[in-house]
């Protein structure tokens, strides 16, 4: 019996460990730093986001959809030229939680690799960070990502797609400011609720004594 329990404990330890080592939702609670991330672009809000980030002297992390990069290559280049960090958000934004075909692992790999190639070819950037669509974080996806050399980054807070009044949304983002936070926002839709708030949000984060850094800086992952 003891043997079975210890084997079970070992398996659990292995599974937990293998899930955790390339997967992050936040940085250290001991350091006064947070990261802003923007998903699904380049898109309709990207240029306005870039203007605000420039005005506020903030570097952010953009998880780009490669199918969008191909459509809006000039905007994608502007993001890179402004010195922001660029991560892989796959090619087509497939929801792997509901993916039923038995070629799932191959499909996950294809989605990551095709996006990696587009971002490398079009922007000259080797991506090391990725975020699955819908925050997919099951062990099969994390393992594929890890084998391809990726850190998978989810978020500690994000709800800019929710159908709630702007004021309420802004309040919730402000309440979620804490050491190590990774905030999720979107720059593909016009996203007025987020755009009208971004300046104020940056000011609020700083007024609480937190520095705004890229995800790799927040997590000490060594990518500039
Ligand atoms: Zn997305």
PDB file of C-alpha atoms and ligand atoms in Angstrom, residues 39-41 63 65 89-90 93 131-135 155 184-186, ligand 1:
ATOM      1  CA  UNK A  39      -3.495  39.729 -27.489  1.00  0.00           C
ATOM      2  CA  UNK A  40      -4.874  38.948 -30.931  1.00  0.00           C
ATOM      3  CA  UNK A  41      -3.280  41.828 -32.845  1.00  0.00           C
ATOM      4  CA  UNK A  63       1.010  38.132 -28.194  1.00  0.00           C
ATOM      5  CA  UNK A  65      -1.698  36.091 -34.099  1.00  0.00           C
ATOM      6  CA  UNK A  89      -0.318  33.564 -30.022  1.00  0.00           C
ATOM      7  CA  UNK A  90      -0.464  30.798 -32.699  1.00  0.00           C
ATOM      8  CA  UNK A  93      -6.522  31.107 -32.788  1.00  0.00           C
ATOM      9  CA  UNK A 131       0.135  32.267 -25.120  1.00  0.00           C
ATOM     10  CA  UNK A 132      -2.426  29.764 -26.313  1.00  0.00           C
ATOM     11  CA  UNK A 133      -5.802  31.106 -27.466  1.00  0.00           C
ATOM     12  CA  UNK A 134      -8.339  31.043 -24.612  1.00  0.00           C
ATOM     13  CA  UNK A 135      -5.483  30.506 -22.181  1.00  0.00           C
ATOM     14  CA  UNK A 155      -2.419  36.122 -16.969  1.00  0.00           C
ATOM     15  CA  UNK A 184      -4.379  40.727 -20.337  1.00  0.00           C
ATOM     16  CA  UNK A 185      -5.935  43.164 -22.809  1.00  0.00           C
ATOM     17  CA  UNK A 186      -6.745  42.976 -26.546  1.00  0.00           C
TER      18      UNK A 186
HETATM   19 ZN1  LIG B   1      -6.483  35.414 -28.247  1.00  0.00          ZN
END
